[in-house]
Coordinates of C-alpha atoms and ligand atoms in Angstrom, one line a residue:
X1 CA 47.0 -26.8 22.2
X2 CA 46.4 -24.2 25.1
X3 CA 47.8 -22.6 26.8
X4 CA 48.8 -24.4 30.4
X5 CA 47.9 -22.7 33.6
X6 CA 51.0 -21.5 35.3
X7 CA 51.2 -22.4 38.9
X8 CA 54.2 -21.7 41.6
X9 CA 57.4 -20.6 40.4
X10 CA 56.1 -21.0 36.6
X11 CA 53.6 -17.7 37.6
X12 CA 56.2 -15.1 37.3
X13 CA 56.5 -13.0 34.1
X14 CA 60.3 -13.3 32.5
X15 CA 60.8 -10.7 31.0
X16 CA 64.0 -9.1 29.1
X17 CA 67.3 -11.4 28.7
X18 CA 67.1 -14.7 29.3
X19 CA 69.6 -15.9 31.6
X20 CA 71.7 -19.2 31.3
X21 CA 70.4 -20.0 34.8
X22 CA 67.3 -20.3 34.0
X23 CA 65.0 -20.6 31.2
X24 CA 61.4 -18.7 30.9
X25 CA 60.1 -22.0 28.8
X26 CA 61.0 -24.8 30.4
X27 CA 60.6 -24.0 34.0
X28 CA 61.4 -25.3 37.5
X29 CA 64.3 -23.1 37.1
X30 CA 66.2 -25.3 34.2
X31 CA 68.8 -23.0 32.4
X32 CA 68.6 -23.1 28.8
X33 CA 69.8 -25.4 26.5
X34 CA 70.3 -27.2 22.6
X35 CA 67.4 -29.2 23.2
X36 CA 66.0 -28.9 19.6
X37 CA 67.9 -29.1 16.3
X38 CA 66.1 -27.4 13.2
X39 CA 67.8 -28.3 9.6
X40 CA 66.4 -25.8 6.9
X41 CA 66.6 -26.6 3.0
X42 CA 66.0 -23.3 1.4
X43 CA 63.8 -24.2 -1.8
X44 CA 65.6 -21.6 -3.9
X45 CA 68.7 -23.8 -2.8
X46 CA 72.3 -22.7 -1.5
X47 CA 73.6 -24.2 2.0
X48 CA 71.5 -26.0 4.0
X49 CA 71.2 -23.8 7.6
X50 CA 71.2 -25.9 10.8
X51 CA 71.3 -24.9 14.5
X52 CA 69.7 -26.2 17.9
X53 CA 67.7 -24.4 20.1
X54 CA 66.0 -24.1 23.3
X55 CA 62.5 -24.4 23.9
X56 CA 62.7 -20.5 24.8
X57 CA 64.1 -19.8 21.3
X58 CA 67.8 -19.3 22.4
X59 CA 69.8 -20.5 20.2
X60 CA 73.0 -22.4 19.6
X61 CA 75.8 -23.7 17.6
X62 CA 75.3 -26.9 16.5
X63 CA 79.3 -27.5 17.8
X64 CA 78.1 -27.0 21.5
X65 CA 78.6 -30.3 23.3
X66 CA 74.8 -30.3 24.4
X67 CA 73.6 -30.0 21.0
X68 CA 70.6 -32.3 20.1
X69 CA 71.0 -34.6 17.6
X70 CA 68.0 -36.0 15.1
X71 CA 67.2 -39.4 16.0
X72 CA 67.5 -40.5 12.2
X73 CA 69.5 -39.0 9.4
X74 CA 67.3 -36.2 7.6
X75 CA 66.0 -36.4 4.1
X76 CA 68.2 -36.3 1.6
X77 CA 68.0 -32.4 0.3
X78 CA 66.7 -33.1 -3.3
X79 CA 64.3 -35.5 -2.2
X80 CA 62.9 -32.6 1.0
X81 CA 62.1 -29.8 -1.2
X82 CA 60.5 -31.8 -3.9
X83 CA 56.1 -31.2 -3.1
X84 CA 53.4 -33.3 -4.9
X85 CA 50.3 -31.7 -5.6
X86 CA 47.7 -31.4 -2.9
X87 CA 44.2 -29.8 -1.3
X88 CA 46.3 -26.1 -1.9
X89 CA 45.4 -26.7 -5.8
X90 CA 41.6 -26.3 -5.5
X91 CA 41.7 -24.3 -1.9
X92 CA 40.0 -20.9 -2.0
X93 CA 40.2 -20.3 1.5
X94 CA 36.3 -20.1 2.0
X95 CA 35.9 -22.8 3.9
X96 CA 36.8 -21.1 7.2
X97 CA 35.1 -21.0 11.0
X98 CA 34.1 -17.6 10.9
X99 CA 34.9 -16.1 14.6
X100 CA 31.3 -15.1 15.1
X101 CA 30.2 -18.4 15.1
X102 CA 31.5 -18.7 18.5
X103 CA 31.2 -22.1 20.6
X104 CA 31.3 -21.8 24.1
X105 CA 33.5 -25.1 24.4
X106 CA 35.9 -23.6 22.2
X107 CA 38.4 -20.9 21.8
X108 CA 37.1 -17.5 19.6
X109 CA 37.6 -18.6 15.7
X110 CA 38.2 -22.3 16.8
X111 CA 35.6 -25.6 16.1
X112 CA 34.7 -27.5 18.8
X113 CA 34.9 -31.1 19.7
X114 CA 31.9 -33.1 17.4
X115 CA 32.7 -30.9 14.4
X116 CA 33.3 -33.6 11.9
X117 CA 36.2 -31.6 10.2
X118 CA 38.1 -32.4 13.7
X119 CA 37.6 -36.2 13.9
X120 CA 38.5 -37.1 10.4
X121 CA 42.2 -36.7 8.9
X122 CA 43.1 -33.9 6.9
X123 CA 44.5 -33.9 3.5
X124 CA 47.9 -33.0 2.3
X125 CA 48.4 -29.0 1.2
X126 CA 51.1 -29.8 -0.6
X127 CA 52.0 -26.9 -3.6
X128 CA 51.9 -23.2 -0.9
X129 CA 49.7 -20.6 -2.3
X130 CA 48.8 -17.1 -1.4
X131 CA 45.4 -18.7 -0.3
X132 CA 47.6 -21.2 2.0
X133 CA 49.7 -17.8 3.0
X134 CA 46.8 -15.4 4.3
X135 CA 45.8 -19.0 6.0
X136 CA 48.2 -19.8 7.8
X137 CA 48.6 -15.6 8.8
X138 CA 45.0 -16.4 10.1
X139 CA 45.7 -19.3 12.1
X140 CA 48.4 -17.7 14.2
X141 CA 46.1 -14.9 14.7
X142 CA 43.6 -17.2 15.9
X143 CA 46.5 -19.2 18.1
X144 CA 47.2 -15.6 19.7
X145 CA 44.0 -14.4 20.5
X146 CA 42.9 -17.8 22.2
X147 CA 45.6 -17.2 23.4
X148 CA 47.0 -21.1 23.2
X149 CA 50.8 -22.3 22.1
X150 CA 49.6 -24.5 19.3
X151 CA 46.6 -24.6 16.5
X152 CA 46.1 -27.1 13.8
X153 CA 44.2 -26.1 10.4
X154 CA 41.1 -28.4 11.3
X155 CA 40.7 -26.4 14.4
X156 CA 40.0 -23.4 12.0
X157 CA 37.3 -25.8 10.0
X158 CA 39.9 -25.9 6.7
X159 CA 40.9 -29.8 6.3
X160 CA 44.5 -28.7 5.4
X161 CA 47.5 -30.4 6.4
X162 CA 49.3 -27.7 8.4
X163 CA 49.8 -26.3 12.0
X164 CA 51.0 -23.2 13.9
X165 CA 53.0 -22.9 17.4
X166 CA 54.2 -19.8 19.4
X167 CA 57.8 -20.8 19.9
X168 CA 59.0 -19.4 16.6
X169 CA 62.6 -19.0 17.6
X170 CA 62.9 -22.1 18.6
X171 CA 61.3 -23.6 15.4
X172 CA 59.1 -22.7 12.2
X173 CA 55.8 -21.1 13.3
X174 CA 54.1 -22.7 10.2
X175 CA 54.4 -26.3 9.3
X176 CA 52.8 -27.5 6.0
X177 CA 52.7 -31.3 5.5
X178 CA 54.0 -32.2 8.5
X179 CA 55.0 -36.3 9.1
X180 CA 56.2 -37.8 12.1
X181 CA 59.8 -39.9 11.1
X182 CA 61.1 -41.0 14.6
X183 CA 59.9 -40.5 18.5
X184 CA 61.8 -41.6 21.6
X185 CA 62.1 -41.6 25.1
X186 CA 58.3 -40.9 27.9
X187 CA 57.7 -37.3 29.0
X188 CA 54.5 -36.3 30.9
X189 CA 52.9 -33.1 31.1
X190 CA 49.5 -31.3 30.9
X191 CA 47.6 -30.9 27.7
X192 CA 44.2 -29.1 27.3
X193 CA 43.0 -28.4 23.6
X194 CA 41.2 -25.1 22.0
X195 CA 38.8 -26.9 20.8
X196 CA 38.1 -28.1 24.2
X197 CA 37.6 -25.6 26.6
X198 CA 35.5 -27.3 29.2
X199 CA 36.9 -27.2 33.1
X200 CA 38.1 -30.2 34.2
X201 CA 39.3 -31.7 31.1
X202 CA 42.9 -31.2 31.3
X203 CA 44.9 -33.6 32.1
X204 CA 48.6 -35.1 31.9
X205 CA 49.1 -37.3 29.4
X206 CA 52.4 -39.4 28.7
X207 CA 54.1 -38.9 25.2
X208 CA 57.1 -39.6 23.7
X209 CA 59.9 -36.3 24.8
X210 CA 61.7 -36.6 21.1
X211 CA 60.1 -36.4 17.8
X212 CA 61.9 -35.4 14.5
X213 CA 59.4 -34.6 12.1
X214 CA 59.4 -33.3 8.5
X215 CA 57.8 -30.5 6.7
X216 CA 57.8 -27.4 5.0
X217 CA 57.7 -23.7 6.5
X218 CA 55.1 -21.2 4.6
X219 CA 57.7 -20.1 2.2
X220 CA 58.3 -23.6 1.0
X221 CA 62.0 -24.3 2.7
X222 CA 61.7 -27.6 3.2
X223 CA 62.6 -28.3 7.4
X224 CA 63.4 -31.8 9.4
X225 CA 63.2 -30.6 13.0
X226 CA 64.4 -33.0 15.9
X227 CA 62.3 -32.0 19.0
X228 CA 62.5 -32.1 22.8
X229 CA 59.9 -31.3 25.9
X230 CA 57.4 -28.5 25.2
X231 CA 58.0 -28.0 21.5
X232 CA 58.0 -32.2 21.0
X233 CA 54.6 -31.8 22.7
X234 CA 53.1 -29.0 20.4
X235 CA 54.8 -30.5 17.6
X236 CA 52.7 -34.3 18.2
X237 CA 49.5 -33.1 19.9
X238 CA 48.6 -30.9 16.6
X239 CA 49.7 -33.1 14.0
X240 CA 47.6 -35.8 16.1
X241 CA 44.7 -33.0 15.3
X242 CA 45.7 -33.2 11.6
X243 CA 45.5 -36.9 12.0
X244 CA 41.9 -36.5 13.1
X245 CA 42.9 -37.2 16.8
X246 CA 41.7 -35.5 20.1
X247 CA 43.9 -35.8 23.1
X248 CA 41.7 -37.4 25.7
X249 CA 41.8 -40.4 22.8
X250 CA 45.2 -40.8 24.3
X251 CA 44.3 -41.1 28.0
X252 CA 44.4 -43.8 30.2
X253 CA 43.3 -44.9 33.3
X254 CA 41.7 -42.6 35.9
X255 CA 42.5 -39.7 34.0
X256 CA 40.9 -40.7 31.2
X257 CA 37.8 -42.4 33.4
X258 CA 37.8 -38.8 35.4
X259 CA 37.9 -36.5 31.8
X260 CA 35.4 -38.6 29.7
X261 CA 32.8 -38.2 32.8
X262 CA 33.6 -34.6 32.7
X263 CA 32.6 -34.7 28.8
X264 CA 29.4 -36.9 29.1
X265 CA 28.2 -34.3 31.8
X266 CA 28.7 -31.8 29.6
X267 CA 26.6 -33.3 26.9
X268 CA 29.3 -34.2 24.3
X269 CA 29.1 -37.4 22.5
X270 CA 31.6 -39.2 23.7
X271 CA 32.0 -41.6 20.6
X272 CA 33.7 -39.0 18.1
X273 CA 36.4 -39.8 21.0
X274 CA 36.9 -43.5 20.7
X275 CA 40.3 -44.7 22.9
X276 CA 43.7 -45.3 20.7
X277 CA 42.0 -44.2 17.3
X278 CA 45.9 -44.5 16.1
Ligands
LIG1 ZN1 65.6 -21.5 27.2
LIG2 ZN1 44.2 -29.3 20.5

């Protein structure tokens, strides 16, 4: 996902400690708060590790009165660290964009819309190898140097089931096998896409403001994370990637009449983008 253009208040740099009257994430001078809650299952075992955060990456104790709560009651712990075999078995990590092959409608090291890789689901990674480790190092070097908050695996050209986001405080930068359990509640805001860097082709786009999904971080823990605002947006518009979806397959109405013009013009074939592929 990229990287949203700050405008107004949102252009000033915060820098140093984040105050509780306001929050350098989620803007329009909102202070901080438990918006997310993260539940960890460390696969070597011992105590499951819980706490909610903010968007920003402050965190809190799951006792504070604002804490988020997961929408429906997590995995059983046995059942979340337990991993059927997947693509990781036969993966040799050569099936990667190189950076040189540079597409002027996408990010350096990213594939562009019409890439097949990006229109088709991927498939689950499942066991995490060192191949699957320097990957997913790869990816959030990629996701830096964009620079953009979110990257799914596809966008790299490997058909692997796993994504990367910036706000690593707030929740795990890697997600492997990720899977939407629960969403709630509308939120709008303004999405643009890496693989999709054409003027005029963001647009805001109405989701669902909670999602608890499931997953695994890169060292295998397995992780049922209970979303809200920015990081619930990362979180659904890359594992729509890994479900072979673009954004602007979500858009309706005149933003979607105004954003598929602005692709035809620019000579993309607008059916790899069919509306509500999901
Ligand atoms: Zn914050
Ligand atoms: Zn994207």
């Amino acid at each position: 996902m990229a990287r949203r253009k700050a405008k107004g208040r949102s252009d000033v740099e915060h820098v140093g400690r984040v105050t509780l009257s306001s929050c350098p994430v989620r803007g329009d001078d909102r202070p901080c708060a438990p918006l997310n809650r993260v539940t960890v299952w460390p696969v070597e075992g011992g105590p499951v590790k819980e706490c909610c955060t903010c968007s920003c990456g402050r965190r809190f104790p799951t006792s504070h009165p604002d804490a988020a709560e997961h929408l429906v009651p997590p995995i059983a712990p046995g059942e979340a660290v337990a991993v059927a075999p997947g693509r990781s078995e036969t993966w040799t990590g050569d099936d990667v964009w190189p950076a040189d092959d540079h597409d002027e409608r996408a990010a350096v090291g990213v594939v562009p819309v019409e890439t097949p890789v990006l229109h088709r689901p991927t498939e689950p990674v499942g066991r995490i190898t060192p191949e699957i480790k320097a990957f997913a190092k790869h990816m959030v070097k990629v996701m830096h140097r964009a620079p953009g908050v979110g990257l799914a695996a596809n966008q790299v050209g490997a058909p692997l089931r796993m994504f990367v986001q910036v706000h690593k405080r707030a929740m795990p930068e890697v997600v492997v096998d990720p899977e939407v359990r629960a969403a709630e509640g509308t939120w709008t805001y303004t999405e643009g896409c890496l693989s999709l860097e054409v003027d005029g082709t963001h647009a805001p786009l109405d989701r669902p403001k909670f999602v608890q999904i499931r997953g695994r971080t890169v060292h295998g823990d397995a992780i049922e994370v209970t979303a809200d605002e920015i990081v619930a947006r990362i979180c659904q518009h890359e594992i729509d990637h890994l479900d072979g979806i673009e954004y602007v397959q979500r858009l309706v109405g005149d933003h979607h009449d105004r954003v598929y013009e602005v692709l035809a013009a620019d000579g993309i074939d607008v059916s790899v983008l069919p509306d509500h592929p999901y």
